[in-house]
Amino acid sequence: MRTFSLSLPFFAALVALLTTGLSLTASDSCADSRWDLNDVTVIMPLPKAATLPLYLRAPSSSENGSSLIPHSVFTQAVRLIAPAVKQTRINEHYDSLTALAFRIDPCFKNLPAEPCKKELRVVWQPVLNGVALDAAAHTFYEPTDSEFRVLTAEFRELKDGTTASDHPMPLQIHPGIAKLGLQNPAVQNFLRKMKSRMSFPRLRKITFLVLNAPGNNWSFLSYRVSEDGELHQNSIAITGQSFESFQNQAGPREYLSTDVAVGESKPGTDQILSLIRNSRNPDLKERPKLIQIYQSTLRLQNPATHQPGTMDCLSCHGSQSARFWAGNQMSAAERQQVASDAYPKTGGFDWRNISPDQQNTIVFRMVGYFGKTLALNSRVIFESAEVAKRLNGGSF
């Protein structure tokens, strides 16, 4: 039997450049068709061996000749977590690190009191032989106001060029790209423009989720990238640790447990670390405690309640399966007691989470793939809805 353990940081996104006749106003963007979930979060199909060269990968050269993610940066992160790993393995994973999701956001906040920052976020995973490895990098970019207007137009071009439906659809592999394929001119044009935004000098933050041997040890860490390209390690929110690591020995869908120390809960914070540490703890059989943890999973997945800087990575990444686990131990009446803490589903979107393995206690993906299967945390759906609402309202 395997259990469930947790770890740290992660993510981010990118920019724009003005092209003649391409500036898009808020009224223009609302005139043709409304923004939907798949328009603001673009999830790429899982690459096959034949199509992998069409994708953006870490070693790909950007407009200034630098790699999209420098080899030295990737190696530094892996060595910090797993100093004994062989360089050949690091090289293999670096070469296969593939951009699998892109998202724009006109008002990203790390903390509630911070001003809005415009952002492009890109999610990467190593892909070998058509299978996504259980590891990830997230890169974040901060475009200027004028760059963001053009970046928004480029996402709109992808929507229009791939004849995506104007009817609400659940967040999924981008329907237009899935239908038309990577060689479609609109898709290649989109990737070409994203590549121009993703040079290393534009990068402002990068986070990693690393899976270590023997295959059940995960670690999270995060770096801030200064204007001069220097890396500065961030501490993990709530815990204050330099990185989070956990060993998961739980069987899928069965229970959660870890045999390593994870951060202690602090007053006034929504954490699910006590559940993650050992879901068979007798204390969790006390109804108030169980209801409180379930309530925390709802709050952790609600972008109106929590920003990245107000929750630890482990609680955020583990919230999907933990919500199912706790909810399954409760009655409908008990779940209803805290239903008001759930994200309010307004705006006419299709709110279904169609990823097939949401209750699996060894899946920690926010957005991406678990093996060959799409994996989504519902928080990503809600974040995408927030972005689409802002763009539909012209507030960018």
mmCIF file with all atom_site columns, N, CA and C in Angstrom, residues 38 57 68 101 116-117 125-126 129 144 153 176 184 210 220 233 235 241 251 253 262 266 281 283 288 313 322 349:
data_model
loop_
_atom_site.group_PDB
_atom_site.id
_atom_site.type_symbol
_atom_site.label_atom_id
_atom_site.label_alt_id
_atom_site.label_comp_id
_atom_site.label_asym_id
_atom_site.label_entity_id
_atom_site.label_seq_id
_atom_site.pdbx_PDB_ins_code
_atom_site.Cartn_x
_atom_site.Cartn_y
_atom_site.Cartn_z
_atom_site.occupancy
_atom_site.B_iso_or_equiv
_atom_site.pdbx_formal_charge
_atom_site.auth_seq_id
_atom_site.auth_comp_id
_atom_site.auth_asym_id
_atom_site.auth_atom_id
_atom_site.pdbx_PDB_model_num
ATOM 1  N N  . ASN A 1 38  ? -11.319 27.725 -22.118 1.00 0.00 ? 38  ASN A N  1
ATOM 2  C CA . ASN A 1 38  ? -10.247 27.227 -22.981 1.00 0.00 ? 38  ASN A CA 1
ATOM 3  C C  . ASN A 1 38  ? -9.583  28.320 -23.809 1.00 0.00 ? 38  ASN A C  1
ATOM 4  N N  . ARG A 1 57  ? 10.035  23.480 -26.293 1.00 0.00 ? 57  ARG A N  1
ATOM 5  C CA . ARG A 1 57  ? 10.712  22.712 -25.251 1.00 0.00 ? 57  ARG A CA 1
ATOM 6  C C  . ARG A 1 57  ? 11.780  23.575 -24.596 1.00 0.00 ? 57  ARG A C  1
ATOM 7  N N  . LEU A 1 68  ? 14.826  28.655 -23.700 1.00 0.00 ? 68  LEU A N  1
ATOM 8  C CA . LEU A 1 68  ? 13.634  29.120 -22.990 1.00 0.00 ? 68  LEU A CA 1
ATOM 9  C C  . LEU A 1 68  ? 13.776  28.901 -21.490 1.00 0.00 ? 68  LEU A C  1
ATOM 10 N N  . ALA A 1 101 ? 0.941   23.908 -21.305 1.00 0.00 ? 101 ALA A N  1
ATOM 11 C CA . ALA A 1 101 ? -0.204  24.780 -21.019 1.00 0.00 ? 101 ALA A CA 1
ATOM 12 C C  . ALA A 1 101 ? 0.261   26.227 -20.939 1.00 0.00 ? 101 ALA A C  1
ATOM 13 N N  . CYS A 1 116 ? -2.428  44.482 -8.892  1.00 0.00 ? 116 CYS A N  1
ATOM 14 C CA . CYS A 1 116 ? -2.501  43.502 -9.982  1.00 0.00 ? 116 CYS A CA 1
ATOM 15 C C  . CYS A 1 116 ? -1.233  43.528 -10.825 1.00 0.00 ? 116 CYS A C  1
ATOM 16 N N  . LYS A 1 117 ? -0.831  42.344 -11.273 1.00 0.00 ? 117 LYS A N  1
ATOM 17 C CA . LYS A 1 117 ? 0.244   42.221 -12.250 1.00 0.00 ? 117 LYS A CA 1
ATOM 18 C C  . LYS A 1 117 ? -0.281  41.437 -13.444 1.00 0.00 ? 117 LYS A C  1
ATOM 19 N N  . GLN A 1 125 ? 6.206   19.939 -18.610 1.00 0.00 ? 125 GLN A N  1
ATOM 20 C CA . GLN A 1 125 ? 6.462   18.608 -18.066 1.00 0.00 ? 125 GLN A CA 1
ATOM 21 C C  . GLN A 1 125 ? 7.420   17.861 -18.981 1.00 0.00 ? 125 GLN A C  1
ATOM 22 N N  . PRO A 1 126 ? 8.274   17.001 -18.419 1.00 0.00 ? 126 PRO A N  1
ATOM 23 C CA . PRO A 1 126 ? 9.080   16.122 -19.269 1.00 0.00 ? 126 PRO A CA 1
ATOM 24 C C  . PRO A 1 126 ? 8.166   15.094 -19.934 1.00 0.00 ? 126 PRO A C  1
ATOM 25 N N  . ASN A 1 129 ? 8.568   9.237  -24.706 1.00 0.00 ? 129 ASN A N  1
ATOM 26 C CA . ASN A 1 129 ? 7.830   8.147  -25.364 1.00 0.00 ? 129 ASN A CA 1
ATOM 27 C C  . ASN A 1 129 ? 6.318   8.304  -25.219 1.00 0.00 ? 129 ASN A C  1
ATOM 28 N N  . THR A 1 144 ? 4.256   44.249 -20.072 1.00 0.00 ? 144 THR A N  1
ATOM 29 C CA . THR A 1 144 ? 3.768   45.611 -19.852 1.00 0.00 ? 144 THR A CA 1
ATOM 30 C C  . THR A 1 144 ? 2.306   45.692 -20.297 1.00 0.00 ? 144 THR A C  1
ATOM 31 N N  . ALA A 1 153 ? -4.546  39.654 -27.767 1.00 0.00 ? 153 ALA A N  1
ATOM 32 C CA . ALA A 1 153 ? -4.961  39.507 -29.162 1.00 0.00 ? 153 ALA A CA 1
ATOM 33 C C  . ALA A 1 153 ? -4.447  38.197 -29.753 1.00 0.00 ? 153 ALA A C  1
ATOM 34 N N  . GLY A 1 176 ? -9.852  23.339 -30.325 1.00 0.00 ? 176 GLY A N  1
ATOM 35 C CA . GLY A 1 176 ? -9.422  23.639 -31.679 1.00 0.00 ? 176 GLY A CA 1
ATOM 36 C C  . GLY A 1 176 ? -8.120  22.959 -32.047 1.00 0.00 ? 176 GLY A C  1
ATOM 37 N N  . ASN A 1 184 ? -1.439  22.870 -37.886 1.00 0.00 ? 184 ASN A N  1
ATOM 38 C CA . ASN A 1 184 ? -2.345  23.911 -38.344 1.00 0.00 ? 184 ASN A CA 1
ATOM 39 C C  . ASN A 1 184 ? -1.654  25.272 -38.267 1.00 0.00 ? 184 ASN A C  1
ATOM 40 N N  . VAL A 1 210 ? 9.596   18.217 -8.441  1.00 0.00 ? 210 VAL A N  1
ATOM 41 C CA . VAL A 1 210 ? 10.560  17.194 -8.849  1.00 0.00 ? 210 VAL A CA 1
ATOM 42 C C  . VAL A 1 210 ? 10.205  15.874 -8.184  1.00 0.00 ? 210 VAL A C  1
ATOM 43 N N  . PHE A 1 220 ? 9.082   20.428 -3.894  1.00 0.00 ? 220 PHE A N  1
ATOM 44 C CA . PHE A 1 220 ? 8.683   21.669 -4.552  1.00 0.00 ? 220 PHE A CA 1
ATOM 45 C C  . PHE A 1 220 ? 9.654   22.777 -4.157  1.00 0.00 ? 220 PHE A C  1
ATOM 46 N N  . GLN A 1 233 ? 16.176  32.081 -4.409  1.00 0.00 ? 233 GLN A N  1
ATOM 47 C CA . GLN A 1 233 ? 15.207  31.088 -3.965  1.00 0.00 ? 233 GLN A CA 1
ATOM 48 C C  . GLN A 1 233 ? 14.149  31.718 -3.067  1.00 0.00 ? 233 GLN A C  1
ATOM 49 N N  . SER A 1 235 ? 11.004  31.394 -0.274  1.00 0.00 ? 235 SER A N  1
ATOM 50 C CA . SER A 1 235 ? 10.539  30.500 0.786   1.00 0.00 ? 235 SER A CA 1
ATOM 51 C C  . SER A 1 235 ? 9.095   30.115 0.492   1.00 0.00 ? 235 SER A C  1
ATOM 52 N N  . GLN A 1 241 ? 9.577   27.426 4.813   1.00 0.00 ? 241 GLN A N  1
ATOM 53 C CA . GLN A 1 241 ? 10.678  26.547 4.443   1.00 0.00 ? 241 GLN A CA 1
ATOM 54 C C  . GLN A 1 241 ? 11.240  26.944 3.079   1.00 0.00 ? 241 GLN A C  1
ATOM 55 N N  . GLY A 1 251 ? -2.003  4.102  -1.099  1.00 0.00 ? 251 GLY A N  1
ATOM 56 C CA . GLY A 1 251 ? -2.612  3.506  -2.274  1.00 0.00 ? 251 GLY A CA 1
ATOM 57 C C  . GLY A 1 251 ? -3.586  4.490  -2.888  1.00 0.00 ? 251 GLY A C  1
ATOM 58 N N  . ARG A 1 253 ? -6.697  6.457  -4.004  1.00 0.00 ? 253 ARG A N  1
ATOM 59 C CA . ARG A 1 253 ? -8.092  6.514  -3.556  1.00 0.00 ? 253 ARG A CA 1
ATOM 60 C C  . ARG A 1 253 ? -8.311  5.921  -2.168  1.00 0.00 ? 253 ARG A C  1
ATOM 61 N N  . VAL A 1 262 ? 6.003   17.552 7.606   1.00 0.00 ? 262 VAL A N  1
ATOM 62 C CA . VAL A 1 262 ? 5.520   18.643 6.766   1.00 0.00 ? 262 VAL A CA 1
ATOM 63 C C  . VAL A 1 262 ? 5.170   19.791 7.692   1.00 0.00 ? 262 VAL A C  1
ATOM 64 N N  . LYS A 1 266 ? -0.836  26.761 11.192  1.00 0.00 ? 266 LYS A N  1
ATOM 65 C CA . LYS A 1 266 ? -0.775  27.998 11.960  1.00 0.00 ? 266 LYS A CA 1
ATOM 66 C C  . LYS A 1 266 ? -2.186  28.551 12.121  1.00 0.00 ? 266 LYS A C  1
ATOM 67 N N  . ASN A 1 281 ? -5.676  9.145  11.143  1.00 0.00 ? 281 ASN A N  1
ATOM 68 C CA . ASN A 1 281 ? -5.541  9.694  12.490  1.00 0.00 ? 281 ASN A CA 1
ATOM 69 C C  . ASN A 1 281 ? -6.907  9.709  13.177  1.00 0.00 ? 281 ASN A C  1
ATOM 70 N N  . ASP A 1 283 ? -8.096  11.532 15.353  1.00 0.00 ? 283 ASP A N  1
ATOM 71 C CA . ASP A 1 283 ? -8.636  12.885 15.540  1.00 0.00 ? 283 ASP A CA 1
ATOM 72 C C  . ASP A 1 283 ? -9.538  13.297 14.377  1.00 0.00 ? 283 ASP A C  1
ATOM 73 N N  . PRO A 1 288 ? -16.303 17.778 13.832  1.00 0.00 ? 288 PRO A N  1
ATOM 74 C CA . PRO A 1 288 ? -15.900 19.182 13.620  1.00 0.00 ? 288 PRO A CA 1
ATOM 75 C C  . PRO A 1 288 ? -14.558 19.300 12.895  1.00 0.00 ? 288 PRO A C  1
ATOM 76 N N  . CYS A 1 313 ? 2.364   25.037 -0.807  1.00 0.00 ? 313 CYS A N  1
ATOM 77 C CA . CYS A 1 313 ? 2.231   24.308 -2.073  1.00 0.00 ? 313 CYS A CA 1
ATOM 78 C C  . CYS A 1 313 ? 1.561   22.956 -1.890  1.00 0.00 ? 313 CYS A C  1
ATOM 79 N N  . ALA A 1 322 ? -7.830  15.510 -1.668  1.00 0.00 ? 322 ALA A N  1
ATOM 80 C CA . ALA A 1 322 ? -8.199  15.656 -0.257  1.00 0.00 ? 322 ALA A CA 1
ATOM 81 C C  . ALA A 1 322 ? -9.658  16.083 -0.111  1.00 0.00 ? 322 ALA A C  1
ATOM 82 N N  . PHE A 1 349 ? -20.239 29.622 -17.331 1.00 0.00 ? 349 PHE A N  1
ATOM 83 C CA . PHE A 1 349 ? -19.224 28.685 -17.809 1.00 0.00 ? 349 PHE A CA 1
ATOM 84 C C  . PHE A 1 349 ? -19.663 27.239 -17.563 1.00 0.00 ? 349 PHE A C  1
#
